[in-house]
Amino acid sequence: MEEELKCPVCGSLFREPIILPCSHNVCLPCARTIAVQTPEREPPLPALLQPPRGPAAAAAGAAAGPEAECAAGGGGGEHADKLSLHSESDSGYGSYTPSLKSPNGVRVLPLGPAPAGASAAAPRGAGPSSSLTCPQCHRSASLDPRGLRGFPRNRLLEAIVQRYQQGRAAARCQLCDRSPPEPAAVACEQCEVLYCAACQLKCHPARGPFAKHRLLPPPGLQGAPGGGKAAARKLPTCADHELENYSMYCVSCGTPVCYQCLEEGRHGQHEVKALGAMWKQHKAQLSQALNGVSDKAKEAKEFLVQLKNILQQIQENGLDYEACLVAQCDALVDALTRQKAKLLTKVTKEREQKLKVVWDQINHCTLKLRQSTGLMEYCLEVIKENDPSGFLQISDALIKRVQVSQEQWVKGALEPKVSAEFDLTLDSEPLLQSIHQLDFIQMKCRVPPVPLLQLEKCCTRNNSVTLAWRMPPLTHNPVDGYILELDDGDGGQFREVYVGKETLCTIDGLHFNSTYNARVKAFNSSGVGPYSKTVVLQTSDVAWFTFDPSSAHRDIVLSNDNQTATCSSYDDRVVLGTAAFSKGVHYWELHVDRYDNHPDPAFGIARINVVKDMMLGKDDRAWAMYVDNNRSWFMHCNSHTSRTEGGVSKGATVGVLLDLNKHSLTFYINGQQQGPPAFENVEGVFMPALSLNRNVQVNPFQFSLIHLACHLKEESTAFLKLLLEKTDQDAAVRCKYGFFFHFA
């Protein structure tokens, strides 16, 4: 109950509490600190909406604590209850600092300083122009000429605070040997004994027979051992007639009144009832309302007991399920171990059989070799003899033996009968899949269903595709995210291109003039659901792009439907095109419409994450040619190479040829190749890029992209130039739609 007895401003027990029109209470001294003066004929604003009126008010509120504020406003009689605040400019407005909080955490309005020269005895109130904002609900109430005395005193709350303070002072430990005893920290509900912290640990441990005892905070009101009775209170008197006691109750105004108030006719048209009757009636209503709260509190206690039982059951069931899972997995491991032993036995038998065959072949071959070697050595000795008659006697037999010995080495006799390779292949993939899919049965049936592709929202633009999908209606299984898969455009394997919670995805940097297959599936904690139907998407065969405002530096200024680029800064800034290239041969031109003071614009290609506040080519994510009015250089990673004579001027055309089949980048100025091929071994996804400052403007008159569908021959540059010359008469159409050429 202690929190109900604390002032929301100072955080201490109420002192002289008054009742605001919103039924909240506040200390009378604290009320003086939060009153504020409002302009004439203007309703008061809620405190949280009143802006700060100067640093002086905030400093004063931060430096003075609640107690100091209450003490400062404690005297002065009736006029002290009325407040007149001034800002530094003496405007007559109060100040409010939202960052200040009371000890209770409620935002309060600090007292502003009075202007220099203001009389301390001046009346602190300006009649109806003063207001008070409730620190809890922030409702404002205007003060009448009586000031804060116009709000009724909550004498009942004062009495309860007094009893609480008396009971709290009397709550002393009943087992202490010290004099006086220590303040009680807890009270045992079963023992009906008050304990300080030391005695509670010594005499009432939370174990053994005391384990089930309930320890409560020491009682602060009635029933506290040793607490004295509250002193008899004087009956409250009427605020307007101090000699009259309250005897009636005005139902319309909701306030007690005295007999003289009725005589003066203030409540003549109001419904007035006897004070005692209304007291009993409201007590009965409060008791009836408390019965409902008591029933809910009882249900809440029973619910807490139920939740604690569920906690215990969860712990027990979790241990049981863990033991069951460990046993099942151990059984699988044992079965796998036994099967491993069987398979190892098969491998051993296969090895021993192969070894036996090889050893038999070795022994047989060794015997034949020994016999053949002996016969060869004997025949060589016979040939050495010089007796013709003796030689002829045995020569026929030796020749036959040698021929027979040669015939014994038939075809295949000197080839191994078995190979060193084992013809045993263990197919463990199904088992691995089963292990990966091993899960609880009740969870497997809760995987997400098949997503539905929204074909009306799926589209392609240049070499980008956009896919959209949704879950079927009335889907109850939760979805944690989606997996979007796309093939390589040549009918190859699918690969993941997006994993997340979104249902719309755009993939950039695909191949032009290619057909892609896409599918999507959903997943949650239970597993991955089945694939959707496959959608077929065809990228554009004609590549057309403009400058991209979303990725350009903020100093880049785009106009003419994002086809003309200028810059508002003297520093070089980067802008990219809206197309991305990863395959094929591409050529585009930029027309220099304005060129002042010899700047160094740069033209080339870049990654999507290129640095955009410096010249193109100074980082490792751009490949460019920067050029002035006399010469040009190639630049990548801030490395300058291949200085070439010949620059640009107003009206010049810069061409860029990106050959991703040969992985090369070449530049042209006014149709002539500028230096050697600028870069080799360029691989990946690239976007057209340009850097310029405020002295350059690129005009879209010849801004076009030509996508070449196959490898160009060695004479491709001259042929391409000739082709461009033939299409000059259609430059306007070419600028708007681009061209697409096939070379045999």
mmCIF file of N, CA and C in Angstrom, residues 170-224:
data_model
loop_
_atom_site.group_PDB
_atom_site.id
_atom_site.type_symbol
_atom_site.label_atom_id
_atom_site.label_comp_id
_atom_site.label_asym_id
_atom_site.label_seq_id
_atom_site.Cartn_x
_atom_site.Cartn_y
_atom_site.Cartn_z
ATOM 1 N N ALA A 170 6.315 1.591 14.831
ATOM 2 C CA ALA A 170 6.194 0.574 15.871
ATOM 3 C C ALA A 170 6.643 -0.794 15.413
ATOM 4 N N ALA A 171 6.914 -0.987 14.081
ATOM 5 C CA ALA A 171 7.293 -2.300 13.567
ATOM 6 C C ALA A 171 8.747 -2.567 13.877
ATOM 7 N N ARG A 172 9.027 -3.105 15.066
ATOM 8 C CA ARG A 172 10.371 -3.429 15.517
ATOM 9 C C ARG A 172 10.510 -4.929 15.675
ATOM 10 N N CYS A 173 11.737 -5.410 15.542
ATOM 11 C CA CYS A 173 11.998 -6.846 15.703
ATOM 12 C C CYS A 173 11.630 -7.268 17.122
ATOM 13 N N GLN A 174 10.959 -8.402 17.259
ATOM 14 C CA GLN A 174 10.521 -8.905 18.551
ATOM 15 C C GLN A 174 11.503 -9.892 19.166
ATOM 16 N N LEU A 175 12.613 -10.184 18.517
ATOM 17 C CA LEU A 175 13.584 -11.140 19.042
ATOM 18 C C LEU A 175 14.958 -10.528 19.245
ATOM 19 N N CYS A 176 15.096 -9.222 19.011
ATOM 20 C CA CYS A 176 16.402 -8.584 19.120
ATOM 21 C C CYS A 176 16.819 -8.454 20.582
ATOM 22 N N ASP A 177 18.120 -8.613 20.874
ATOM 23 C CA ASP A 177 18.689 -8.379 22.197
ATOM 24 C C ASP A 177 19.105 -6.929 22.368
ATOM 25 N N ARG A 178 19.120 -6.175 21.267
ATOM 26 C CA ARG A 178 19.576 -4.800 21.327
ATOM 27 C C ARG A 178 18.486 -3.890 21.883
ATOM 28 N N SER A 179 18.916 -2.725 22.329
ATOM 29 C CA SER A 179 17.980 -1.735 22.844
ATOM 30 C C SER A 179 18.318 -0.381 22.201
ATOM 31 N N PRO A 180 17.450 0.220 21.415
ATOM 32 C CA PRO A 180 16.146 -0.345 21.056
ATOM 33 C C PRO A 180 16.286 -1.430 19.990
ATOM 34 N N PRO A 181 15.257 -2.270 19.787
ATOM 35 C CA PRO A 181 15.339 -3.335 18.771
ATOM 36 C C PRO A 181 15.468 -2.746 17.362
ATOM 37 N N GLU A 182 16.042 -3.557 16.501
ATOM 38 C CA GLU A 182 16.173 -3.148 15.097
ATOM 39 C C GLU A 182 14.802 -3.086 14.429
ATOM 40 N N PRO A 183 14.642 -2.220 13.419
ATOM 41 C CA PRO A 183 13.363 -2.214 12.677
ATOM 42 C C PRO A 183 13.102 -3.577 12.040
ATOM 43 N N ALA A 184 11.840 -3.961 12.054
ATOM 44 C CA ALA A 184 11.459 -5.257 11.497
ATOM 45 C C ALA A 184 11.615 -5.239 9.981
ATOM 46 N N ALA A 185 12.164 -6.326 9.421
ATOM 47 C CA ALA A 185 12.313 -6.454 7.968
ATOM 48 C C ALA A 185 11.223 -7.317 7.363
ATOM 49 N N VAL A 186 10.812 -8.384 8.079
ATOM 50 C CA VAL A 186 9.766 -9.287 7.592
ATOM 51 C C VAL A 186 8.889 -9.679 8.757
ATOM 52 N N ALA A 187 7.710 -10.186 8.436
ATOM 53 C CA ALA A 187 6.779 -10.732 9.424
ATOM 54 C C ALA A 187 6.333 -12.095 8.949
ATOM 55 N N CYS A 188 6.441 -13.104 9.803
ATOM 56 C CA CYS A 188 6.000 -14.454 9.444
ATOM 57 C C CYS A 188 4.503 -14.560 9.641
ATOM 58 N N GLU A 189 3.813 -14.959 8.588
ATOM 59 C CA GLU A 189 2.362 -15.051 8.653
ATOM 60 C C GLU A 189 1.919 -16.177 9.578
ATOM 61 N N GLN A 190 2.688 -17.272 9.642
ATOM 62 C CA GLN A 190 2.306 -18.403 10.490
ATOM 63 C C GLN A 190 2.729 -18.179 11.943
ATOM 64 N N CYS A 191 3.968 -17.692 12.170
ATOM 65 C CA CYS A 191 4.467 -17.492 13.530
ATOM 66 C C CYS A 191 3.915 -16.229 14.171
ATOM 67 N N GLU A 192 3.446 -15.267 13.351
ATOM 68 C CA GLU A 192 2.981 -13.976 13.841
ATOM 69 C C GLU A 192 4.066 -13.289 14.651
ATOM 70 N N VAL A 193 5.299 -13.279 14.126
ATOM 71 C CA VAL A 193 6.445 -12.680 14.778
ATOM 72 C C VAL A 193 7.144 -11.773 13.770
ATOM 73 N N LEU A 194 7.619 -10.613 14.277
ATOM 74 C CA LEU A 194 8.377 -9.687 13.450
ATOM 75 C C LEU A 194 9.867 -9.963 13.613
ATOM 76 N N TYR A 195 10.624 -9.992 12.503
ATOM 77 C CA TYR A 195 12.050 -10.280 12.525
ATOM 78 C C TYR A 195 12.795 -9.169 11.802
ATOM 79 N N CYS A 196 13.958 -8.804 12.354
ATOM 80 C CA CYS A 196 14.883 -7.996 11.569
ATOM 81 C C CYS A 196 15.660 -8.932 10.639
ATOM 82 N N ALA A 197 16.511 -8.370 9.796
ATOM 83 C CA ALA A 197 17.202 -9.212 8.815
ATOM 84 C C ALA A 197 18.116 -10.221 9.498
ATOM 85 N N ALA A 198 18.831 -9.786 10.543
ATOM 86 C CA ALA A 198 19.764 -10.700 11.218
ATOM 87 C C ALA A 198 19.023 -11.799 11.967
ATOM 88 N N CYS A 199 17.973 -11.425 12.690
ATOM 89 C CA CYS A 199 17.215 -12.435 13.451
ATOM 90 C C CYS A 199 16.466 -13.390 12.531
ATOM 91 N N GLN A 200 16.052 -12.903 11.375
ATOM 92 C CA GLN A 200 15.349 -13.796 10.450
ATOM 93 C C GLN A 200 16.281 -14.892 9.944
ATOM 94 N N LEU A 201 17.539 -14.527 9.635
ATOM 95 C CA LEU A 201 18.494 -15.545 9.201
ATOM 96 C C LEU A 201 18.863 -16.483 10.335
ATOM 97 N N LYS A 202 18.865 -15.969 11.554
ATOM 98 C CA LYS A 202 19.291 -16.765 12.707
ATOM 99 C C LYS A 202 18.168 -17.648 13.250
ATOM 100 N N CYS A 203 16.974 -17.085 13.390
ATOM 101 C CA CYS A 203 15.876 -17.782 14.072
ATOM 102 C C CYS A 203 14.809 -18.320 13.139
ATOM 103 N N HIS A 204 14.781 -17.878 11.897
ATOM 104 C CA HIS A 204 13.715 -18.316 10.989
ATOM 105 C C HIS A 204 14.307 -18.600 9.612
ATOM 106 N N PRO A 205 15.180 -19.614 9.502
ATOM 107 C CA PRO A 205 15.770 -19.939 8.191
ATOM 108 C C PRO A 205 14.726 -20.505 7.230
ATOM 109 N N ALA A 206 14.985 -20.343 5.940
ATOM 110 C CA ALA A 206 14.039 -20.813 4.914
ATOM 111 C C ALA A 206 14.294 -22.272 4.577
ATOM 112 N N ARG A 207 14.292 -23.121 5.599
ATOM 113 C CA ARG A 207 14.477 -24.554 5.409
ATOM 114 C C ARG A 207 13.814 -25.297 6.560
ATOM 115 N N GLY A 208 13.760 -26.604 6.430
ATOM 116 C CA GLY A 208 13.165 -27.417 7.476
ATOM 117 C C GLY A 208 11.691 -27.105 7.659
ATOM 118 N N PRO A 209 11.230 -27.042 8.909
ATOM 119 C CA PRO A 209 9.793 -26.771 9.152
ATOM 120 C C PRO A 209 9.377 -25.363 8.762
ATOM 121 N N PHE A 210 10.371 -24.427 8.605
ATOM 122 C CA PHE A 210 10.034 -23.056 8.217
ATOM 123 C C PHE A 210 9.964 -22.866 6.705
ATOM 124 N N ALA A 211 10.243 -23.917 5.947
ATOM 125 C CA ALA A 211 10.337 -23.760 4.495
ATOM 126 C C ALA A 211 9.024 -23.308 3.878
ATOM 127 N N LYS A 212 7.901 -23.751 4.496
ATOM 128 C CA LYS A 212 6.592 -23.423 3.921
ATOM 129 C C LYS A 212 5.957 -22.208 4.578
ATOM 130 N N HIS A 213 6.677 -21.547 5.504
ATOM 131 C CA HIS A 213 6.124 -20.343 6.112
ATOM 132 C C HIS A 213 6.183 -19.186 5.120
ATOM 133 N N ARG A 214 5.232 -18.324 5.252
ATOM 134 C CA ARG A 214 5.129 -17.194 4.331
ATOM 135 C C ARG A 214 5.619 -15.929 5.024
ATOM 136 N N LEU A 215 6.665 -15.314 4.478
ATOM 137 C CA LEU A 215 7.237 -14.088 5.024
ATOM 138 C C LEU A 215 6.688 -12.890 4.267
ATOM 139 N N LEU A 216 6.182 -11.909 5.020
ATOM 140 C CA LEU A 216 5.561 -10.725 4.436
ATOM 141 C C LEU A 216 6.289 -9.483 4.904
ATOM 142 N N PRO A 217 6.109 -8.350 4.225
ATOM 143 C CA PRO A 217 6.648 -7.093 4.754
ATOM 144 C C PRO A 217 6.007 -6.767 6.091
ATOM 145 N N PRO A 218 6.708 -6.045 6.972
ATOM 146 C CA PRO A 218 6.124 -5.723 8.281
ATOM 147 C C PRO A 218 4.895 -4.853 8.120
ATOM 148 N N PRO A 219 3.854 -5.101 8.899
ATOM 149 C CA PRO A 219 2.616 -4.318 8.761
ATOM 150 C C PRO A 219 2.856 -2.869 9.099
ATOM 151 N N GLY A 220 2.281 -1.993 8.295
ATOM 152 C CA GLY A 220 2.463 -0.568 8.517
ATOM 153 C C GLY A 220 1.236 0.107 9.063
ATOM 154 N N LEU A 221 0.088 -0.587 9.045
ATOM 155 C CA LEU A 221 -1.151 0.022 9.522
ATOM 156 C C LEU A 221 -1.635 -0.730 10.747
ATOM 157 N N GLN A 222 -2.894 -0.832 10.872
ATOM 158 C CA GLN A 222 -3.481 -1.468 12.038
ATOM 159 C C GLN A 222 -3.022 -2.913 12.116
ATOM 160 N N GLY A 223 -2.928 -3.394 13.345
ATOM 161 C CA GLY A 223 -2.502 -4.758 13.565
ATOM 162 C C GLY A 223 -1.045 -4.895 13.799
ATOM 163 N N ALA A 224 -0.216 -3.879 13.670
ATOM 164 C CA ALA A 224 1.210 -3.984 13.913
ATOM 165 C C ALA A 224 1.462 -4.137 15.393
#
